[in-house]
Coordinates of C-alpha atoms in Angstrom, one line a residue:
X1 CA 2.4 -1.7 -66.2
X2 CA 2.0 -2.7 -69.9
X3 CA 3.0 -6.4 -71.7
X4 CA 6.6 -6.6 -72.0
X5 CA 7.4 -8.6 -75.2
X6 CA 9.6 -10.5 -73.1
X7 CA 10.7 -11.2 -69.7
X8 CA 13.2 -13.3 -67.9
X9 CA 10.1 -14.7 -65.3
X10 CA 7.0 -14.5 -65.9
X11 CA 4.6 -15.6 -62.3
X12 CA 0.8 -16.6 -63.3
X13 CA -1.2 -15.2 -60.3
X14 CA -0.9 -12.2 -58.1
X15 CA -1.9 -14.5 -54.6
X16 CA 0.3 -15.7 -52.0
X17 CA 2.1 -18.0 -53.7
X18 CA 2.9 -15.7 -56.7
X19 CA 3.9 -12.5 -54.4
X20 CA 5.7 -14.7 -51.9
X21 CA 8.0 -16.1 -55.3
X22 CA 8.4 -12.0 -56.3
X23 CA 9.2 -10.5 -53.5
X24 CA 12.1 -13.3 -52.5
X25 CA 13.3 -12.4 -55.9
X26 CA 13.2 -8.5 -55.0
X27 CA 14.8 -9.0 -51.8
X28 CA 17.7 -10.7 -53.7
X29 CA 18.0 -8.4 -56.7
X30 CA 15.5 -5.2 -56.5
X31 CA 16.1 -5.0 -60.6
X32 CA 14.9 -8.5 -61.3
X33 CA 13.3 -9.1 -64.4
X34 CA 9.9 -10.8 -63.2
X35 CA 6.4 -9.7 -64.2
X36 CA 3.0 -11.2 -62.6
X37 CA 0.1 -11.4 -64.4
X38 CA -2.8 -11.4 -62.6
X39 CA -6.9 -12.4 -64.3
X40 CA -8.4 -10.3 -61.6
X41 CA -8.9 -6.7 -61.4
X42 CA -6.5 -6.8 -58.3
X43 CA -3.7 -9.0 -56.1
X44 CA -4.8 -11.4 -53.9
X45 CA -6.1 -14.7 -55.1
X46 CA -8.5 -16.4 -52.9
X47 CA -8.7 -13.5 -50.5
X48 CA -9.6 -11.4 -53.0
X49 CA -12.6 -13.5 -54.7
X50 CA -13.8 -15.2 -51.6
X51 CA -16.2 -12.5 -50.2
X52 CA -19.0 -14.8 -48.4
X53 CA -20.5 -13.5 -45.3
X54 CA -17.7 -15.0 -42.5
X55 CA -15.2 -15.5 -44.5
X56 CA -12.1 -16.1 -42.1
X57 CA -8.9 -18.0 -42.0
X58 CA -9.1 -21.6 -40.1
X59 CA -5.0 -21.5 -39.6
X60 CA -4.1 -19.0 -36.9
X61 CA -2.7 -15.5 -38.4
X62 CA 0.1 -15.6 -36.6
X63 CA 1.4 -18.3 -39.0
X64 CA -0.6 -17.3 -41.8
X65 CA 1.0 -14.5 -43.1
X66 CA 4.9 -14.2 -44.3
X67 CA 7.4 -14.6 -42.4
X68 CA 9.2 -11.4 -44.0
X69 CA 5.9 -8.9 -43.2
X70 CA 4.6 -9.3 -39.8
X71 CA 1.7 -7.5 -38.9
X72 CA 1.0 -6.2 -35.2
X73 CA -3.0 -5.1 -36.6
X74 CA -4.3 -8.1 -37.0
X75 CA -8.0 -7.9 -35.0
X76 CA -8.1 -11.6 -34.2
X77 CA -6.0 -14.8 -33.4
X78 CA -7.6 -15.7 -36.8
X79 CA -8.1 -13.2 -39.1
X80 CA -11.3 -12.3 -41.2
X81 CA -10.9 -12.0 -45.2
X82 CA -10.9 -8.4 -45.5
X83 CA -7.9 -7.9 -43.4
X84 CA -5.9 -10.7 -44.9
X85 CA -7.0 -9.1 -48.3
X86 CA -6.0 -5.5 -47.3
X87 CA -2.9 -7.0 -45.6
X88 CA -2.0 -8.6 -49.0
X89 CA -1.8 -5.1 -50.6
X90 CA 0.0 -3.5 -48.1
X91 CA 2.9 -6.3 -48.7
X92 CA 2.5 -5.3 -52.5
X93 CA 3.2 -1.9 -52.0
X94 CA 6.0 -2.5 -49.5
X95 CA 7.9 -4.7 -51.4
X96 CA 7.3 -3.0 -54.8
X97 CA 5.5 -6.0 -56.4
X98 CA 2.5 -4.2 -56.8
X99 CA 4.8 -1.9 -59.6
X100 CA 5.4 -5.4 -61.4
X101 CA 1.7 -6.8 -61.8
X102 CA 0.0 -6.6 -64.7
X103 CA -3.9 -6.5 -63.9
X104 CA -6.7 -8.4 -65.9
X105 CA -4.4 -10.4 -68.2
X106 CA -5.5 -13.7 -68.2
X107 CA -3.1 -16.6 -69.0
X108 CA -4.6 -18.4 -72.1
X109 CA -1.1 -20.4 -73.4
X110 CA 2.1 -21.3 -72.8
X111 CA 4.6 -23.3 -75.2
X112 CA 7.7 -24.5 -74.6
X113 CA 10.0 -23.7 -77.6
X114 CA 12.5 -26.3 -77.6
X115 CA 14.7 -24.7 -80.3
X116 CA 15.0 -21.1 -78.7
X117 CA 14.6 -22.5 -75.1
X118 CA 12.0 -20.2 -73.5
X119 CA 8.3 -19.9 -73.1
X120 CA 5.8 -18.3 -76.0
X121 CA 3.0 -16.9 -73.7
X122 CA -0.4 -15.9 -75.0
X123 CA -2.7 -13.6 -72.5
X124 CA -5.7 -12.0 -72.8
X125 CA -3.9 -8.5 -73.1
X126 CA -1.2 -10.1 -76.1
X127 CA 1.7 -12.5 -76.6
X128 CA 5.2 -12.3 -74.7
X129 CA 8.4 -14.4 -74.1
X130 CA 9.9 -16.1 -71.2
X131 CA 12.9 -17.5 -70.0
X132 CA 11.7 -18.9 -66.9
X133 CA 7.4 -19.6 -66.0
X134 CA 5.7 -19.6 -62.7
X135 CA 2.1 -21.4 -62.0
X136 CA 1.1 -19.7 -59.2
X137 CA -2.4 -20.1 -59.6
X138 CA -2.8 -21.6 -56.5
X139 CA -4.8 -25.2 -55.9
X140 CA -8.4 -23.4 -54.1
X141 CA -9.0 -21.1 -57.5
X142 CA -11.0 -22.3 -59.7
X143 CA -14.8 -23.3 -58.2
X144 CA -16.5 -26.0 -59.1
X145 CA -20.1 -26.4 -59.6
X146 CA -21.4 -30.0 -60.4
X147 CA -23.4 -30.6 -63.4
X148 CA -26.9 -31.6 -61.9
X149 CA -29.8 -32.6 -64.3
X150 CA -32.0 -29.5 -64.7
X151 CA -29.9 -26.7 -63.3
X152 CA -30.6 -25.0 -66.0
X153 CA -34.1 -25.2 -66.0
X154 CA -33.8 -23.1 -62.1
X155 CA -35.8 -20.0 -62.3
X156 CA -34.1 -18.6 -58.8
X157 CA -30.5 -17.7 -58.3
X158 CA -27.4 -19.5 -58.2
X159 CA -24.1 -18.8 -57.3
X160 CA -20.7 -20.5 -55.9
X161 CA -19.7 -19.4 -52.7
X162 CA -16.3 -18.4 -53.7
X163 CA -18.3 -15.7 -56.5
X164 CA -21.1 -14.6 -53.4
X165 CA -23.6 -12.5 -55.4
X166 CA -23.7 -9.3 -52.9
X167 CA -26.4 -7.8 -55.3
X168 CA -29.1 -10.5 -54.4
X169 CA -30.7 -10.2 -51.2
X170 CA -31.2 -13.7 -49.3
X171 CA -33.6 -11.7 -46.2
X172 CA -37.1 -13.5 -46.4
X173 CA -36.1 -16.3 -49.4
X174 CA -35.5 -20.0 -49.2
X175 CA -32.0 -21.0 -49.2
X176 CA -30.5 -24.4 -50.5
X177 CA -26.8 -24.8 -49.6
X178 CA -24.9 -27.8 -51.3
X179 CA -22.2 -28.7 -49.6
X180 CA -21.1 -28.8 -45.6
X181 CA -17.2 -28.0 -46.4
X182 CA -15.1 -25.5 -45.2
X183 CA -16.8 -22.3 -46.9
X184 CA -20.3 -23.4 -45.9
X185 CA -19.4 -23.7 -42.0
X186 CA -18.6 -20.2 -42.1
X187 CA -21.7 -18.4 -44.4
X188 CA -24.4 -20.7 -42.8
X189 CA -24.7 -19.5 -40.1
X190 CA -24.4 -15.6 -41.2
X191 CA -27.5 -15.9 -43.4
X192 CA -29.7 -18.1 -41.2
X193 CA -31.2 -15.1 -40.1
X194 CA -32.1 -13.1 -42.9
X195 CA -33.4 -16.1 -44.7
X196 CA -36.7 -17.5 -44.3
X197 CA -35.2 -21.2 -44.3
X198 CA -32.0 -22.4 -45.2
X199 CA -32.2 -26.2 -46.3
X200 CA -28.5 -27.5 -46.2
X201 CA -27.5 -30.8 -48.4
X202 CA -25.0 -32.9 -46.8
X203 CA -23.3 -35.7 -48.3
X204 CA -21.0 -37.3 -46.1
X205 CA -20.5 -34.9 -42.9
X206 CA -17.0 -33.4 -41.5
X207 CA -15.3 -33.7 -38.4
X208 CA -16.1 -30.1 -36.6
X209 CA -14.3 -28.7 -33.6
X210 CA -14.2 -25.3 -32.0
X211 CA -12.2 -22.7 -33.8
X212 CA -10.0 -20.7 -30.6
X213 CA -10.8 -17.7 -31.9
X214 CA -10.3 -14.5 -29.8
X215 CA -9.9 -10.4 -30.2
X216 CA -6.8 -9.5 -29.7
X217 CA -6.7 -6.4 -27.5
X218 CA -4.9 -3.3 -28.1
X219 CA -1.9 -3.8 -25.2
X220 CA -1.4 -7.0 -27.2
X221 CA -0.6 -5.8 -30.1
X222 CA 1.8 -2.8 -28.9
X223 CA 3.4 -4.9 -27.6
X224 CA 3.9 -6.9 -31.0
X225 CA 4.3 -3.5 -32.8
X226 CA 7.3 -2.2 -30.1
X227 CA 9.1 -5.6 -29.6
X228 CA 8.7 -7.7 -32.8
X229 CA 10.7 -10.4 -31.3
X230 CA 7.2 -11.3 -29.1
X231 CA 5.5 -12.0 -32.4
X232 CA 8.3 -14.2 -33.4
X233 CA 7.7 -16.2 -30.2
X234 CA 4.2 -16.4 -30.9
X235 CA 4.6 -17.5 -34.5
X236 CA 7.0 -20.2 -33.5
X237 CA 4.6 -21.7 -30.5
X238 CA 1.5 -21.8 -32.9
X239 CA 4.2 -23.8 -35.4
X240 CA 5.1 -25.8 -33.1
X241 CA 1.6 -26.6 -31.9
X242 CA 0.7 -27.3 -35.6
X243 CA 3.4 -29.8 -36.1
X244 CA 2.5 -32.0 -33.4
X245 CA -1.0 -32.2 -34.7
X246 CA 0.6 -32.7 -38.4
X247 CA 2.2 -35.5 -36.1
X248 CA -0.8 -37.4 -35.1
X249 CA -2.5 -37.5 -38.6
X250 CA 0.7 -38.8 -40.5
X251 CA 3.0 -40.4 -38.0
X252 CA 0.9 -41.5 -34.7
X253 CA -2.7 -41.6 -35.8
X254 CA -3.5 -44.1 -32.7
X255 CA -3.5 -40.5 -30.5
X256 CA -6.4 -39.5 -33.1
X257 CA -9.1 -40.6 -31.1
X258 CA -8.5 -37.8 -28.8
X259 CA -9.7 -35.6 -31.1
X260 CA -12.4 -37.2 -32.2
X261 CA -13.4 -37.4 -28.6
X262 CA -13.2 -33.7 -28.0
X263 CA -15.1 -33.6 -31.7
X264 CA -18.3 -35.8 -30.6
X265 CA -18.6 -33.4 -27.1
X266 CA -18.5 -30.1 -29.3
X267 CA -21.2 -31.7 -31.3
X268 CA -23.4 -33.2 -28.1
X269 CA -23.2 -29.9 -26.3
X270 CA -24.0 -27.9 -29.6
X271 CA -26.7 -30.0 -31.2
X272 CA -29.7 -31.5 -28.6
X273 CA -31.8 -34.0 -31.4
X274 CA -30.2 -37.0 -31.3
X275 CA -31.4 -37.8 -35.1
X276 CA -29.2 -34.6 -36.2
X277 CA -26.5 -35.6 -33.8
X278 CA -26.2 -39.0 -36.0
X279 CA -26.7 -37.4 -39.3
X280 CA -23.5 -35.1 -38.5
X281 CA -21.3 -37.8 -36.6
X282 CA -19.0 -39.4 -39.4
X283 CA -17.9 -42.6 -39.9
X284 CA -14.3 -42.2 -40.8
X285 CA -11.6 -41.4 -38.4
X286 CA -10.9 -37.7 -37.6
X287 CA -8.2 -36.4 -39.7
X288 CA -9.0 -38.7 -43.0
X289 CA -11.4 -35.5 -44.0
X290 CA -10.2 -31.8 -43.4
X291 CA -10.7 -31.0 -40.1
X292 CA -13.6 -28.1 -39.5
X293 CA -13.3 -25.4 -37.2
X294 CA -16.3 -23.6 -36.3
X295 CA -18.0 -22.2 -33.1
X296 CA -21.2 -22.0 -34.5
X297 CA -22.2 -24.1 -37.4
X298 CA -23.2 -27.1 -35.1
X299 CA -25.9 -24.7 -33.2
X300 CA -27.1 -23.4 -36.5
X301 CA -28.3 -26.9 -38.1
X302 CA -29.8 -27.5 -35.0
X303 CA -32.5 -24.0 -35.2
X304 CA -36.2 -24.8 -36.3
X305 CA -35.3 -22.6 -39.7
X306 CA -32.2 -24.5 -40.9
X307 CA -32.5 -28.3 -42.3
X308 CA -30.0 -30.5 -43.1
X309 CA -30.6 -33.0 -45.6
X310 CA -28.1 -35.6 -45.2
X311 CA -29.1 -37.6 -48.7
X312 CA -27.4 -34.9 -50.8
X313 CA -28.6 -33.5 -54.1
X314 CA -29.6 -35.4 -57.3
X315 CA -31.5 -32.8 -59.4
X316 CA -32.8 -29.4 -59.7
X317 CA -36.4 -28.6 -61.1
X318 CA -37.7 -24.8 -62.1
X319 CA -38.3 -24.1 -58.6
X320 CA -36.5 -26.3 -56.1
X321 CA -34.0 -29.0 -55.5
X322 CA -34.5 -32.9 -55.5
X323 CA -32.5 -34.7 -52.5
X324 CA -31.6 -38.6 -52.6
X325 CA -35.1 -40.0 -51.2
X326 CA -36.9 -38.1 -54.4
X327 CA -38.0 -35.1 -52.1
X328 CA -38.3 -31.5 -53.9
X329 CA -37.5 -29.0 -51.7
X330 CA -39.1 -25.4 -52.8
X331 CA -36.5 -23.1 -52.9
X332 CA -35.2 -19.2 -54.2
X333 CA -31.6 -19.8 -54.4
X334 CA -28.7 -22.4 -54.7
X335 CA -25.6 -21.4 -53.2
X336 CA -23.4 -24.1 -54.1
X337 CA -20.4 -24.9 -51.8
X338 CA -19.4 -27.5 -53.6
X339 CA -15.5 -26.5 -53.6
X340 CA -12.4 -26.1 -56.2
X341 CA -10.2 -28.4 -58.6
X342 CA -6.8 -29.1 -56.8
X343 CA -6.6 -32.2 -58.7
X344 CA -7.4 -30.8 -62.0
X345 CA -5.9 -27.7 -62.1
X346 CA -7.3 -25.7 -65.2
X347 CA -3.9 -24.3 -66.0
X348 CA -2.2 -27.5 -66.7
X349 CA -4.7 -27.6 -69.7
X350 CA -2.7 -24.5 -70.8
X351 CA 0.9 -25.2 -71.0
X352 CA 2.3 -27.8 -72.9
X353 CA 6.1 -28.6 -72.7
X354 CA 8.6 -29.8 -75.3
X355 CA 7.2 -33.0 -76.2
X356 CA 3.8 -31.3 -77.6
X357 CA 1.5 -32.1 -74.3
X358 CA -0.4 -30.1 -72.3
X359 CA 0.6 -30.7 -68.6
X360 CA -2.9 -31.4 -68.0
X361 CA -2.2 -34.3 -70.4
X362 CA 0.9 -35.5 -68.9
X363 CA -0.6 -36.1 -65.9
X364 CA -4.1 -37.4 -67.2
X365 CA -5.6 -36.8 -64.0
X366 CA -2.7 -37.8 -61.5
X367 CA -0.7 -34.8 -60.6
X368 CA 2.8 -35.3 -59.7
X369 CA 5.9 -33.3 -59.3
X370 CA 9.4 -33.0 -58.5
X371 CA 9.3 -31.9 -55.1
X372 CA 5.9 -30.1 -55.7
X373 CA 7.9 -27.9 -57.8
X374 CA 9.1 -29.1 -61.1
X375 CA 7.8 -31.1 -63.9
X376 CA 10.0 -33.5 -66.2
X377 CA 9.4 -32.3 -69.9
X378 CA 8.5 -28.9 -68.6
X379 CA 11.4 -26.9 -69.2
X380 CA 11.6 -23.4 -66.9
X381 CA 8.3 -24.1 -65.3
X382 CA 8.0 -23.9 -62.0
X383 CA 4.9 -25.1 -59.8
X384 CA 3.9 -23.4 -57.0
X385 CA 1.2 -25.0 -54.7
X386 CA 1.9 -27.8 -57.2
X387 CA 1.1 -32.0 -56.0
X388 CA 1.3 -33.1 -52.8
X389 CA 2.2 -29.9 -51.2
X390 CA -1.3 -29.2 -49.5
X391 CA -1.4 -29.5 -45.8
X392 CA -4.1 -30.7 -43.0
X393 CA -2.7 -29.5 -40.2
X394 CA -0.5 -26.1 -40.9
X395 CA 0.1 -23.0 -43.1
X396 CA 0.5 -23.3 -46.5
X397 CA 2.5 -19.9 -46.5
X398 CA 4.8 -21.7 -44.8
X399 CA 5.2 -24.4 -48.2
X400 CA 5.0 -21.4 -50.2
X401 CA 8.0 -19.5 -48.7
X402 CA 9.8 -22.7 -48.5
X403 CA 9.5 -23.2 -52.7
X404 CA 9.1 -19.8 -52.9
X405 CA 13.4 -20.0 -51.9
X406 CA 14.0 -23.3 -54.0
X407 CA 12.8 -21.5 -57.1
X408 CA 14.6 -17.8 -56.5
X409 CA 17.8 -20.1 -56.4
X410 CA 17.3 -22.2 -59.5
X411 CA 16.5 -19.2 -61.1
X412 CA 19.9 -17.6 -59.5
X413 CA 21.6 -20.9 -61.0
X414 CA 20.8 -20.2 -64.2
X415 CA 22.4 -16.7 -64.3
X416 CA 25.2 -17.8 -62.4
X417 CA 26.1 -20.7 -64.8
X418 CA 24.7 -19.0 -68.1
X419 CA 22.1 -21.8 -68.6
X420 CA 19.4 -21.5 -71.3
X421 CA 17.1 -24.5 -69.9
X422 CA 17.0 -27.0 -66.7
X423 CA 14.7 -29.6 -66.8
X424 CA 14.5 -32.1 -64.1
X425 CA 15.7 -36.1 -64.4
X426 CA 12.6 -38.1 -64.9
X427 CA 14.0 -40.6 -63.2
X428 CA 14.7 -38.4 -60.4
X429 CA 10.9 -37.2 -60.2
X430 CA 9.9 -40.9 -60.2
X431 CA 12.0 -42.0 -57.6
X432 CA 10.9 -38.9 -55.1
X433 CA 7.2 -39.1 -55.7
X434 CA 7.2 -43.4 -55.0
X435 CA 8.7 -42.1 -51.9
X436 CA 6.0 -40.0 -51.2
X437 CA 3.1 -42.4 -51.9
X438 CA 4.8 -44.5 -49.8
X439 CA 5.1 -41.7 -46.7
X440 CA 1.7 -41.4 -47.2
X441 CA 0.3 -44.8 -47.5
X442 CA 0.6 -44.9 -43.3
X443 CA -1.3 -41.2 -42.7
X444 CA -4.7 -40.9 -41.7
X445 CA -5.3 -38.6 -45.1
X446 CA -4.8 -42.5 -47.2
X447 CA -6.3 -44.9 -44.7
X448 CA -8.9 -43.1 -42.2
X449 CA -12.1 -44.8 -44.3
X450 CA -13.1 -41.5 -46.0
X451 CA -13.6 -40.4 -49.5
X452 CA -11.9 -36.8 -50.1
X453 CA -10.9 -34.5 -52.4
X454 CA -7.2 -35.3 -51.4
X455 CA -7.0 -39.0 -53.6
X456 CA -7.3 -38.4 -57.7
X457 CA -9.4 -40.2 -60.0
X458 CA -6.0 -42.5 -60.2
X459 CA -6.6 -43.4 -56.7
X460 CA -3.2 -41.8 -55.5
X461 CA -3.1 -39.0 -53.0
X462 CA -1.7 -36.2 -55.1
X463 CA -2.6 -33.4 -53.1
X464 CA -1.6 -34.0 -49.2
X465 CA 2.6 -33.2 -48.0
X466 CA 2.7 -36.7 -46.0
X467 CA 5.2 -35.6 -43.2
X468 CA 6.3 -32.2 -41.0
X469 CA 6.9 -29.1 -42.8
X470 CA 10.0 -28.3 -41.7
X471 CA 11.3 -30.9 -43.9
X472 CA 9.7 -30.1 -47.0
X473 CA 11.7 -27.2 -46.2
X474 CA 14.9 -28.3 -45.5
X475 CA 14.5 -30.3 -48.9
X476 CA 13.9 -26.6 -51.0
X477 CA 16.4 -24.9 -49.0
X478 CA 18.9 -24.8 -51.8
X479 CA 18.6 -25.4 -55.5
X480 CA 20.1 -29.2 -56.3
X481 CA 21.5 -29.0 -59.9
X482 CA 22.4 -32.5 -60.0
X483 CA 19.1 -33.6 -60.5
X484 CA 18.5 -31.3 -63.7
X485 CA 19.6 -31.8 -67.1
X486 CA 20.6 -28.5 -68.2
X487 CA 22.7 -26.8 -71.7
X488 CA 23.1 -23.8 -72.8
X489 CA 22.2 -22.2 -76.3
X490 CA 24.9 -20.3 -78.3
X491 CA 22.4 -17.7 -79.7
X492 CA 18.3 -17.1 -78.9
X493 CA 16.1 -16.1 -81.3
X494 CA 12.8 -14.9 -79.4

């Protein structure tokens, strides 16, 4: 598909989030006017780029996936990358969003033109309008590497776990890994073998318990493929299960310690030195931190070949890595797992709204939104995956499909009632997001004793929903003009 000049919505990212959005709006209207553009050379976000040995999903599949496209050949109760990547396309070409993506066109600006009341979009691949604009780049997209003294002085190989270079070979080298997050748990122990010694830097450590994995055999999924309604069942148990933990770590964290019990016996029976045992028991409650699910990352810190360092990582010299205690450790690659930018979004930095600021400006560092969704000052833009719609406990399809509805219905709105621009009531935004802090001020996410990604450099928790899902939905199930200013322009000039 080639660069329209303009187009009535225009969705930034071809992941989840942004093929959720387009193919609600197909469903409604199969002749909408929406266009995704997409930076990589294909759909599929995060399952596309992340490629690292073990990549899997920690959320059972059953609940990650859309609740529109069911699948019945999913191999496990949580599925690996390339079948939640191949799974993405298949949706694409079902739904006919695949026909609407336009493929390495990378977003570079957006302006709000107050005066004709729509978007001036500049790509990579050329300049278009817009009535309405989408971010749905997605929170987990952009890696982040840390800016240690001397990287560039390494005369090995580096690369961020979400970029895995395929092309170097790890079997006989020396490994550092920084970072003991959510990626690392899974490609640790896949390349402890090859490697000659894998040296693993650990600042603070994570909460690990068993992931439930299992294959799901053939008479299973028949079943699933000849009576959907079975999936449907399934899907809502694993929901319902997910809730009740959502429960504990924002409404009844006293039950917590449960967890944390069934935590320290995965970790006793996994690990047999005591000194690594205390070096990976943390000191914040379970919860506070997300919540790692592996069956054999414990084991793997605990063979002869694999070190953790537990003082992090301070430098990097021409042939190794420097910890806290002023040790270099000789190594042949870096493999930093060092995580995204959720509250610093790289997009914001390219759209500025109607008062001449980018939105990574507006928010100088705080993220905040109207229901995760909408910006005051933003005209037309619409957030998906935006502040404080991450979750610890559940599916963040589930958030998606929820705005993904709240969004197809403003945009219905605005046909309906001939409106040019809707822009929501500061004071509206205000008073929704003091309500979240507040929510959140009593979950284990704002006062378990842990430093996360989760709180900004404002010291606010713009990242975590604070409650159950089910009413973050039932606040996006329809569109609520009243809390928009809106007006309509006799004649556009684009």
């Amino acid at each position: 598909m080639k660069l329209p000049e303009h187009v009535e919505t225009l969705i930034v990212g071809a992941g989840f989030a942004g093929m959720g959005l387009a193919a609600r709006m197909l469903r409604d209207n199969r002749t909408a006017d929406v266009v995704l553009i997409e930076r990589g050379a294909d759909i599929g976000g995060t399952w596309r780029d992340n490629t690292y040995p073990g990549c899997a999903c920690d959320v059972p599949t059953a609940l990650y996936s859309y609740s529109f496209a069911p699948s019945a050949d999913w191999s496990h109760t949580f599925a690996r990358q390339p079948e939640i990547y191949d799974y993405l396309k298949k949706v694409a070409a079902d739904t006919g969003i695949g026909d609407r993506v336009i493929l390495n066109c990378e977003l570079e600006a957006a302006v709000w033109d107050e005066d004709a009341a729509l978007w001036r979009v500049r790509t990579s691949l050329g300049s278009l309008t817009a009535k309405a604009l989408v971010a749905a780049t997605g929170a987990l997209s952009t890696p982040k590497i840390p800016d240690f003294s001397g990287l560039d002085q390494f005369s090995g190989t580096t690369f961020h776990s979400a970029t895995w270079n395929h092309e170097h070979e790890l079997r006989g080298e020396r490994v550092a890994v920084i970072g003991t997050g959510a990626s690392a748990v899974q490609f640790v122990p896949e390349i402890a073998d090859p490697a000659a010694h894998v040296t693993v830097f650990q600042r603070t450590p994570a909460w690990v318990i068993p992931r439930m994995d299992r294959t799901l055999p053939a008479a299973q999924k028949a079943v699933y493929s000849r009576i959907p309604a079975t999936q449907k069942v399934v899907r809502g148990a694993v929901y319902g299960f997910r809730e009740l933990l959502g429960a504990a770590m924002s409404h009844a964290t006293w039950v917590l310690p449960a967890f944390e019990a069934a935590a320290r016996l995965h970790l006793r029976r996994q690990v047999k030195d005591p000194e690594l045992r205390r070096k990976l028991t943390p000191d914040f409650t379970i919860g506070c931190k997300r919540m790692l699910l592996s069956n054999d990352w414990l084991r793997t810190l605990d063979r002869a070949d694999v070190s953790l360092v537990d003082s992090g990582l301070v430098s990097v010299t021409e042939s190794g890595v420097v910890d806290g205690h002023g040790v270099e450790h000789k190594v042949d690659t870096i493999i930093f797992a060092t995580g995204f930018t959720p509250t610093e979004p790289p997009v914001a930095h390219l759209i500025t709204g109607k008062r001449g600021e980018t939105l990574a400006a507006h928010w100088n560092g705080s993220p905040n939104a109207y229901k995760g969704t909408a910006v005051s000052g933003f005209p037309n833009l619409f957030l998906m995956y935006g502040p404080n719609t991450n979750l610890g406990h559940s599916s963040i399809v589930y958030m998606l499909e929820s705005q993904a509805e709240y969004v197809n219905d403003a945009l219905n709105t605005m046909k309906r009632e001939r409106l040019d621009a809707l822009d929501v009531n500061e004071s509206v935004q205000v008073h929704y997001n003091k309500g979240i802090q507040h929510e959140l001020q009593h979950t284990v996410w704002n006062k378990g004793g842990c430093s996360s990604w989760y709180i900004d450099p404002e010291g606010r928790n713009s990242v975590q929903w604070p409650t159950f899902t089910f009413k973050f939905r039932s606040l996006l199930e329809h569109f609520d003009r009243e809390n928009y200013s809106a007006r309509k322009i006799e004649s556009v000039q684009a």
